[in-house]
PDB file of C-alpha atoms in Angstrom:
ATOM      1  CA  MET R   1     321.950 121.316  68.734  1.00 56.00           C
ATOM      2  CA  GLY R   2     321.743 117.342  69.419  1.00 79.00           C
ATOM      3  CA  ARG R   3     318.897 115.706  71.409  1.00 93.00           C
ATOM      4  CA  THR R   4     318.660 116.830  74.857  1.00 97.00           C
ATOM      5  CA  ARG R   5     318.576 114.039  77.272  1.00 98.00           C
ATOM      6  CA  ILE R   6     316.120 113.499  80.082  1.00 98.00           C
ATOM      7  CA  LYS R   7     316.435 112.680  83.678  1.00 98.00           C
ATOM      8  CA  VAL R   8     313.552 112.158  85.889  1.00 98.00           C
ATOM      9  CA  CYS R   9     314.838 112.140  89.349  1.00 98.00           C
ATOM     10  CA  GLY R  10     313.367 110.748  92.763  1.00 97.00           C
ATOM     11  CA  VAL R  11     311.864 107.719  91.321  1.00 98.00           C
ATOM     12  CA  ARG R  12     310.230 105.418  94.196  1.00 97.00           C
ATOM     13  CA  ASP R  13     308.472 102.827  92.534  1.00 97.00           C
ATOM     14  CA  PRO R  14     308.829 100.702  89.507  1.00 97.00           C
ATOM     15  CA  GLU R  15     305.539 101.771  88.012  1.00 97.00           C
ATOM     16  CA  THR R  16     306.908 105.336  88.000  1.00 97.00           C
ATOM     17  CA  ALA R  17     310.159 104.064  86.373  1.00 98.00           C
ATOM     18  CA  VAL R  18     308.707 102.268  83.698  1.00 97.00           C
ATOM     19  CA  ALA R  19     306.007 105.153  83.003  1.00 97.00           C
ATOM     20  CA  ALA R  20     309.021 107.623  82.688  1.00 98.00           C
ATOM     21  CA  VAL R  21     311.051 105.571  80.311  1.00 98.00           C
ATOM     22  CA  GLU R  22     307.907 104.882  78.056  1.00 98.00           C
ATOM     23  CA  SER R  23     307.319 108.687  78.092  1.00 98.00           C
ATOM     24  CA  GLY R  24     310.946 109.213  76.798  1.00 97.00           C
ATOM     25  CA  ALA R  25     313.328 109.546  79.935  1.00 98.00           C
ATOM     26  CA  ASP R  26     316.798 108.542  79.304  1.00 98.00           C
ATOM     27  CA  ALA R  27     318.063 108.312  82.856  1.00 98.00           C
ATOM     28  CA  ILE R  28     316.271 107.516  86.255  1.00 98.00           C
ATOM     29  CA  GLY R  29     317.459 109.153  89.495  1.00 98.00           C
ATOM     30  CA  LEU R  30     317.452 107.322  92.666  1.00 98.00           C
ATOM     31  CA  VAL R  31     317.481 109.370  95.918  1.00 98.00           C
ATOM     32  CA  PHE R  32     319.746 107.977  98.837  1.00 98.00           C
ATOM     33  CA  GLU R  33     319.515 110.992 100.962  1.00 97.00           C
ATOM     34  CA  PRO R  34     317.478 109.846 104.128  1.00 97.00           C
ATOM     35  CA  SER R  35     316.210 113.272 104.663  1.00 95.00           C
ATOM     36  CA  SER R  36     314.454 113.561 101.242  1.00 95.00           C
ATOM     37  CA  PRO R  37     310.977 112.725 100.536  1.00 95.00           C
ATOM     38  CA  ARG R  38     311.984 110.825  97.891  1.00 97.00           C
ATOM     39  CA  TYR R  39     314.469 108.550  99.562  1.00 98.00           C
ATOM     40  CA  VAL R  40     314.554 104.818  98.632  1.00 98.00           C
ATOM     41  CA  GLU R  41     316.510 102.177 100.488  1.00 98.00           C
ATOM     42  CA  PRO R  42     319.201 100.889  98.330  1.00 98.00           C
ATOM     43  CA  GLU R  43     317.880  97.245  98.172  1.00 97.00           C
ATOM     44  CA  GLU R  44     314.383  98.688  97.090  1.00 97.00           C
ATOM     45  CA  ALA R  45     316.248 100.976  94.578  1.00 98.00           C
ATOM     46  CA  TRP R  46     317.990  97.931  92.955  1.00 97.00           C
ATOM     47  CA  GLU R  47     314.339  96.183  92.646  1.00 97.00           C
ATOM     48  CA  ILE R  48     313.188  99.434  90.777  1.00 97.00           C
ATOM     49  CA  ALA R  49     316.316  99.169  88.565  1.00 97.00           C
ATOM     50  CA  SER R  50     315.399  95.605  87.789  1.00 96.00           C
ATOM     51  CA  PHE R  51     312.389  96.837  85.666  1.00 97.00           C
ATOM     52  CA  LEU R  52     314.283  99.167  83.502  1.00 97.00           C
ATOM     53  CA  PRO R  53     315.016  98.213  79.973  1.00 95.00           C
ATOM     54  CA  PRO R  54     318.602  98.112  78.498  1.00 95.00           C
ATOM     55  CA  PHE R  55     320.335 101.404  77.826  1.00 95.00           C
ATOM     56  CA  VAL R  56     318.481 103.343  80.321  1.00 98.00           C
ATOM     57  CA  THR R  57     320.961 105.023  82.814  1.00 98.00           C
ATOM     58  CA  LYS R  58     320.633 104.542  86.663  1.00 98.00           C
ATOM     59  CA  VAL R  59     321.763 107.661  88.653  1.00 98.00           C
ATOM     60  CA  GLY R  60     322.409 107.055  92.527  1.00 98.00           C
ATOM     61  CA  LEU R  61     322.021 110.566  94.222  1.00 98.00           C
ATOM     62  CA  LEU R  62     323.753 111.029  97.630  1.00 98.00           C
ATOM     63  CA  VAL R  63     324.623 114.177  99.600  1.00 97.00           C
ATOM     64  CA  ASN R  64     328.114 114.600 101.302  1.00 98.00           C
ATOM     65  CA  PRO R  65     328.938 110.850 101.608  1.00 98.00           C
ATOM     66  CA  THR R  66     332.236 109.526 102.703  1.00 98.00           C
ATOM     67  CA  PRO R  67     333.762 107.553  99.875  1.00 98.00           C
ATOM     68  CA  GLU R  68     333.201 104.412 101.998  1.00 98.00           C
ATOM     69  CA  GLU R  69     329.547 105.355 102.380  1.00 98.00           C
ATOM     70  CA  PHE R  70     329.321 105.905  98.681  1.00 98.00           C
ATOM     71  CA  MET R  71     330.816 102.612  97.786  1.00 98.00           C
ATOM     72  CA  ARG R  72     328.555 100.741 100.085  1.00 98.00           C
ATOM     73  CA  VAL R  73     325.478 102.057  98.675  1.00 98.00           C
ATOM     74  CA  LYS R  74     326.890 101.298  95.094  1.00 98.00           C
ATOM     75  CA  GLU R  75     327.632  97.755  96.132  1.00 97.00           C
ATOM     76  CA  GLN R  76     323.881  97.507  97.298  1.00 97.00           C
ATOM     77  CA  CYS R  77     322.481  99.181  94.083  1.00 97.00           C
ATOM     78  CA  PRO R  78     324.903  99.219  91.443  1.00 97.00           C
ATOM     79  CA  PHE R  79     324.095 102.341  89.712  1.00 98.00           C
ATOM     80  CA  ASP R  80     325.566 103.603  86.545  1.00 98.00           C
ATOM     81  CA  TYR R  81     326.676 107.218  87.652  1.00 98.00           C
ATOM     82  CA  GLY R  82     326.689 108.536  91.011  1.00 98.00           C
ATOM     83  CA  GLN R  83     325.395 112.095  91.553  1.00 98.00           C
ATOM     84  CA  LEU R  84     327.197 114.012  94.394  1.00 98.00           C
ATOM     85  CA  HIS R  85     324.663 116.817  95.508  1.00 96.00           C
ATOM     86  CA  GLY R  86     326.341 118.174  98.521  1.00 96.00           C
ATOM     87  CA  SER R  87     329.445 120.355  99.297  1.00 96.00           C
ATOM     88  CA  GLU R  88     331.789 117.612  98.533  1.00 98.00           C
ATOM     89  CA  SER R  89     335.497 118.407  98.094  1.00 97.00           C
ATOM     90  CA  GLU R  90     337.574 117.650  94.992  1.00 98.00           C
ATOM     91  CA  ASP R  91     339.277 114.806  96.923  1.00 98.00           C
ATOM     92  CA  VAL R  92     336.105 113.189  97.908  1.00 98.00           C
ATOM     93  CA  VAL R  93     334.644 113.400  94.204  1.00 98.00           C
ATOM     94  CA  ARG R  94     337.845 111.807  93.125  1.00 98.00           C
ATOM     95  CA  ALA R  95     337.728 109.187  95.404  1.00 98.00           C
ATOM     96  CA  CYS R  96     333.930 108.309  94.407  1.00 98.00           C
ATOM     97  CA  GLY R  97     334.760 108.473  90.574  1.00 96.00           C
ATOM     98  CA  PRO R  98     334.704 107.879  87.979  1.00 97.00           C
ATOM     99  CA  TRP R  99     331.350 108.325  86.376  1.00 98.00           C
ATOM    100  CA  ILE R 100     330.251 111.157  88.565  1.00 98.00           C
ATOM    101  CA  ILE R 101     327.611 113.763  88.092  1.00 98.00           C
ATOM    102  CA  LYS R 102     328.476 116.938  90.341  1.00 98.00           C
ATOM    103  CA  ALA R 103     325.702 119.226  91.333  1.00 97.00           C
ATOM    104  CA  VAL R 104     326.343 122.874  91.938  1.00 96.00           C
ATOM    105  CA  ARG R 105     323.961 125.216  93.272  1.00 95.00           C
ATOM    106  CA  PHE R 106     323.651 128.381  90.791  1.00 96.00           C
ATOM    107  CA  SER R 107     324.878 131.839  92.183  1.00 94.00           C
ATOM    108  CA  GLU R 108     325.652 134.481  89.815  1.00 94.00           C
ATOM    109  CA  ALA R 109     328.601 135.489  92.295  1.00 96.00           C
ATOM    110  CA  THR R 110     330.191 132.069  92.056  1.00 96.00           C
ATOM    111  CA  ILE R 111     328.945 130.261  88.893  1.00 97.00           C
ATOM    112  CA  GLU R 112     332.178 131.066  86.888  1.00 97.00           C
ATOM    113  CA  ALA R 113     334.616 129.731  89.785  1.00 97.00           C
ATOM    114  CA  GLU R 114     332.524 126.655  90.003  1.00 97.00           C
ATOM    115  CA  LEU R 115     332.535 125.921  86.453  1.00 98.00           C
ATOM    116  CA  ARG R 116     336.380 126.386  86.326  1.00 98.00           C
ATOM    117  CA  ARG R 117     336.878 124.489  89.645  1.00 97.00           C
ATOM    118  CA  TRP R 118     335.019 121.275  88.632  1.00 98.00           C
ATOM    119  CA  SER R 119     336.578 121.380  85.106  1.00 97.00           C
ATOM    120  CA  GLU R 120     339.794 120.310  86.639  1.00 97.00           C
ATOM    121  CA  VAL R 121     338.200 117.146  88.212  1.00 98.00           C
ATOM    122  CA  ASP R 122     338.561 114.356  85.327  1.00 97.00           C
ATOM    123  CA  GLU R 123     336.338 111.821  87.262  1.00 98.00           C
ATOM    124  CA  ILE R 124     333.224 114.068  86.588  1.00 98.00           C
ATOM    125  CA  ASP R 125     331.186 113.386  83.319  1.00 98.00           C
ATOM    126  CA  ALA R 126     328.808 116.054  83.922  1.00 98.00           C
ATOM    127  CA  LEU R 127     327.859 119.274  85.904  1.00 98.00           C
ATOM    128  CA  LEU R 128     324.344 119.297  87.250  1.00 98.00           C
ATOM    129  CA  ILE R 129     323.375 123.146  87.806  1.00 97.00           C
ATOM    130  CA  ASP R 130     320.516 123.511  90.208  1.00 95.00           C
ATOM    131  CA  GLY R 131     318.478 126.323  91.690  1.00 86.00           C
ATOM    132  CA  SER R 132     318.593 125.190  95.183  1.00 69.00           C
ATOM    133  CA  ALA R 133     320.238 122.286  97.464  1.00 63.00           C
ATOM    134  CA  GLY R 134     318.024 119.918  95.353  1.00 58.00           C
ATOM    135  CA  GLY R 135     314.450 118.949  94.971  1.00 58.00           C
ATOM    136  CA  MET R 136     312.886 122.132  95.986  1.00 64.00           C
ATOM    137  CA  GLY R 137     311.595 123.563  92.689  1.00 67.00           C
ATOM    138  CA  GLU R 138     313.554 126.617  92.694  1.00 80.00           C
ATOM    139  CA  THR R 139     314.492 128.079  89.227  1.00 87.00           C
ATOM    140  CA  PHE R 140     316.949 130.709  88.458  1.00 92.00           C
ATOM    141  CA  ASP R 141     317.795 133.192  85.617  1.00 95.00           C
ATOM    142  CA  TRP R 142     319.073 130.622  82.830  1.00 97.00           C
ATOM    143  CA  SER R 143     320.416 133.637  80.751  1.00 97.00           C
ATOM    144  CA  LEU R 144     323.254 134.232  83.374  1.00 97.00           C
ATOM    145  CA  LEU R 145     324.387 130.443  83.066  1.00 97.00           C
ATOM    146  CA  ALA R 146     324.200 130.657  79.360  1.00 97.00           C
ATOM    147  CA  ARG R 147     326.756 133.548  79.336  1.00 97.00           C
ATOM    148  CA  VAL R 148     329.435 131.496  81.125  1.00 97.00           C
ATOM    149  CA  ALA R 149     328.249 127.959  80.261  1.00 97.00           C
ATOM    150  CA  HIS R 150     331.472 127.703  77.796  1.00 97.00           C
ATOM    151  CA  LEU R 151     333.754 127.905  80.777  1.00 97.00           C
ATOM    152  CA  SER R 152     332.764 124.149  81.630  1.00 97.00           C
ATOM    153  CA  ASP R 153     334.754 121.400  80.148  1.00 97.00           C
ATOM    154  CA  HIS R 154     332.166 119.012  81.311  1.00 98.00           C
ATOM    155  CA  PRO R 155     328.504 118.678  79.758  1.00 98.00           C
ATOM    156  CA  LEU R 156     325.798 120.776  81.551  1.00 98.00           C
ATOM    157  CA  ILE R 157     322.607 119.260  82.984  1.00 98.00           C
ATOM    158  CA  LEU R 158     320.028 121.749  83.922  1.00 98.00           C
ATOM    159  CA  ALA R 159     317.789 121.404  86.846  1.00 97.00           C
ATOM    160  CA  GLY R 160     315.775 123.419  89.346  1.00 93.00           C
ATOM    161  CA  GLY R 161     312.249 124.366  89.038  1.00 94.00           C
ATOM    162  CA  LEU R 162     311.912 122.803  85.635  1.00 97.00           C
ATOM    163  CA  THR R 163     308.241 121.756  84.554  1.00 97.00           C
ATOM    164  CA  PRO R 164     306.465 121.037  81.334  1.00 98.00           C
ATOM    165  CA  GLU R 165     305.497 124.502  80.948  1.00 97.00           C
ATOM    166  CA  ASN R 166     308.991 126.088  81.177  1.00 97.00           C
ATOM    167  CA  VAL R 167     311.423 123.407  80.081  1.00 98.00           C
ATOM    168  CA  GLY R 168     311.113 124.510  76.326  1.00 97.00           C
ATOM    169  CA  GLU R 169     312.420 128.061  77.144  1.00 97.00           C
ATOM    170  CA  ALA R 170     315.111 126.776  79.499  1.00 97.00           C
ATOM    171  CA  ILE R 171     316.388 124.544  76.708  1.00 97.00           C
ATOM    172  CA  ARG R 172     316.302 127.341  74.022  1.00 96.00           C
ATOM    173  CA  VAL R 173     318.319 129.819  76.441  1.00 97.00           C
ATOM    174  CA  VAL R 174     320.926 127.415  77.891  1.00 97.00           C
ATOM    175  CA  LYS R 175     321.157 124.554  75.400  1.00 97.00           C
ATOM    176  CA  PRO R 176     322.241 121.961  78.089  1.00 97.00           C
ATOM    177  CA  TYR R 177     323.166 118.524  77.300  1.00 98.00           C
ATOM    178  CA  ALA R 178     320.537 117.226  79.612  1.00 98.00           C
ATOM    179  CA  VAL R 179     317.535 118.448  81.760  1.00 98.00           C
ATOM    180  CA  ASP R 180     316.801 117.060  85.088  1.00 98.00           C
ATOM    181  CA  VAL R 181     313.257 117.119  86.636  1.00 97.00           C
ATOM    182  CA  SER R 182     311.768 116.252  90.023  1.00 96.00           C
ATOM    183  CA  SER R 183     309.143 118.391  91.961  1.00 94.00           C
ATOM    184  CA  GLY R 184     308.004 119.926  88.577  1.00 96.00           C
ATOM    185  CA  VAL R 185     306.302 116.492  87.721  1.00 97.00           C
ATOM    186  CA  GLU R 186     304.862 115.799  90.955  1.00 97.00           C
ATOM    187  CA  SER R 187     301.139 115.562  92.066  1.00 95.00           C
ATOM    188  CA  ALA R 188     302.308 115.834  95.788  1.00 95.00           C
ATOM    189  CA  ARG R 189     305.786 116.105  97.337  1.00 93.00           C
ATOM    190  CA  GLY R 190     307.642 113.011  96.307  1.00 93.00           C
ATOM    191  CA  VAL R 191     304.839 111.509  94.075  1.00 96.00           C
ATOM    192  CA  LYS R 192     305.303 111.646  90.352  1.00 97.00           C
ATOM    193  CA  ASP R 193     302.487 112.210  88.085  1.00 97.00           C
ATOM    194  CA  PRO R 194     302.756 110.085  85.173  1.00 96.00           C
ATOM    195  CA  SER R 195     300.744 112.711  82.937  1.00 97.00           C
ATOM    196  CA  ARG R 196     303.193 115.551  83.802  1.00 98.00           C
ATOM    197  CA  VAL R 197     306.190 113.322  83.223  1.00 98.00           C
ATOM    198  CA  ALA R 198     304.937 112.608  79.673  1.00 98.00           C
ATOM    199  CA  ALA R 199     304.062 116.129  79.197  1.00 98.00           C
ATOM    200  CA  PHE R 200     307.625 117.255  80.215  1.00 98.00           C
ATOM    201  CA  CYS R 201     309.299 114.623  77.767  1.00 98.00           C
ATOM    202  CA  GLU R 202     307.110 116.023  75.046  1.00 98.00           C
ATOM    203  CA  ALA R 203     307.972 119.482  75.825  1.00 98.00           C
ATOM    204  CA  VAL R 204     311.586 118.613  75.527  1.00 98.00           C
ATOM    205  CA  ARG R 205     311.148 117.180  72.094  1.00 96.00           C
ATOM    206  CA  ARG R 206     309.180 120.039  70.909  1.00 96.00           C
ATOM    207  CA  ALA R 207     311.862 122.441  72.054  1.00 95.00           C
ATOM    208  CA  GLU R 208     314.308 120.500  69.907  1.00 86.00           C
ATOM    209  CA  ARG R 209     312.035 120.731  66.793  1.00 82.00           C
TER     210      ARG R 209
END
């Protein structure tokens, strides 16, 4: 198994972004959903991004945008990947692509169909499998995903309730391309704890060893 990439999502200030990268994060998630406690204005997000060193990926998260809304936000904050975290149709995903991460909420009843469905969309670069609608800290039975992961033509990013304490086991079970953490490294809702971010990144590296 190769190196597991790490994304820290819901970053709202430059200090947190820099601390995450120094701890080993490969990607920073910027949330453009106004209802989220982790929301940042696009102009503010672009300022945060300006503090990132080269080769750190900027991911812009939107929920059920129109293609026009998606492109407007991307013009204001030119992120590297767009993460679509709602119930977007294939046509909307294609119109927003390429360089798309599509989020899917895990359900044992639908996961096989979802993996096959999104494998048909070339504009997607990875599928993010979450335990909730996003940012709620809800985990799920990773073994059920591991059984069907081979059905996806896209790399899988594992999310949903990951913490420094459980991410090692999650990696061993699913062997995802990447892991995505938000609430699991927070001291309060929407507030990242640098020490927990560092512990999360270290736990990922230990799991690989």
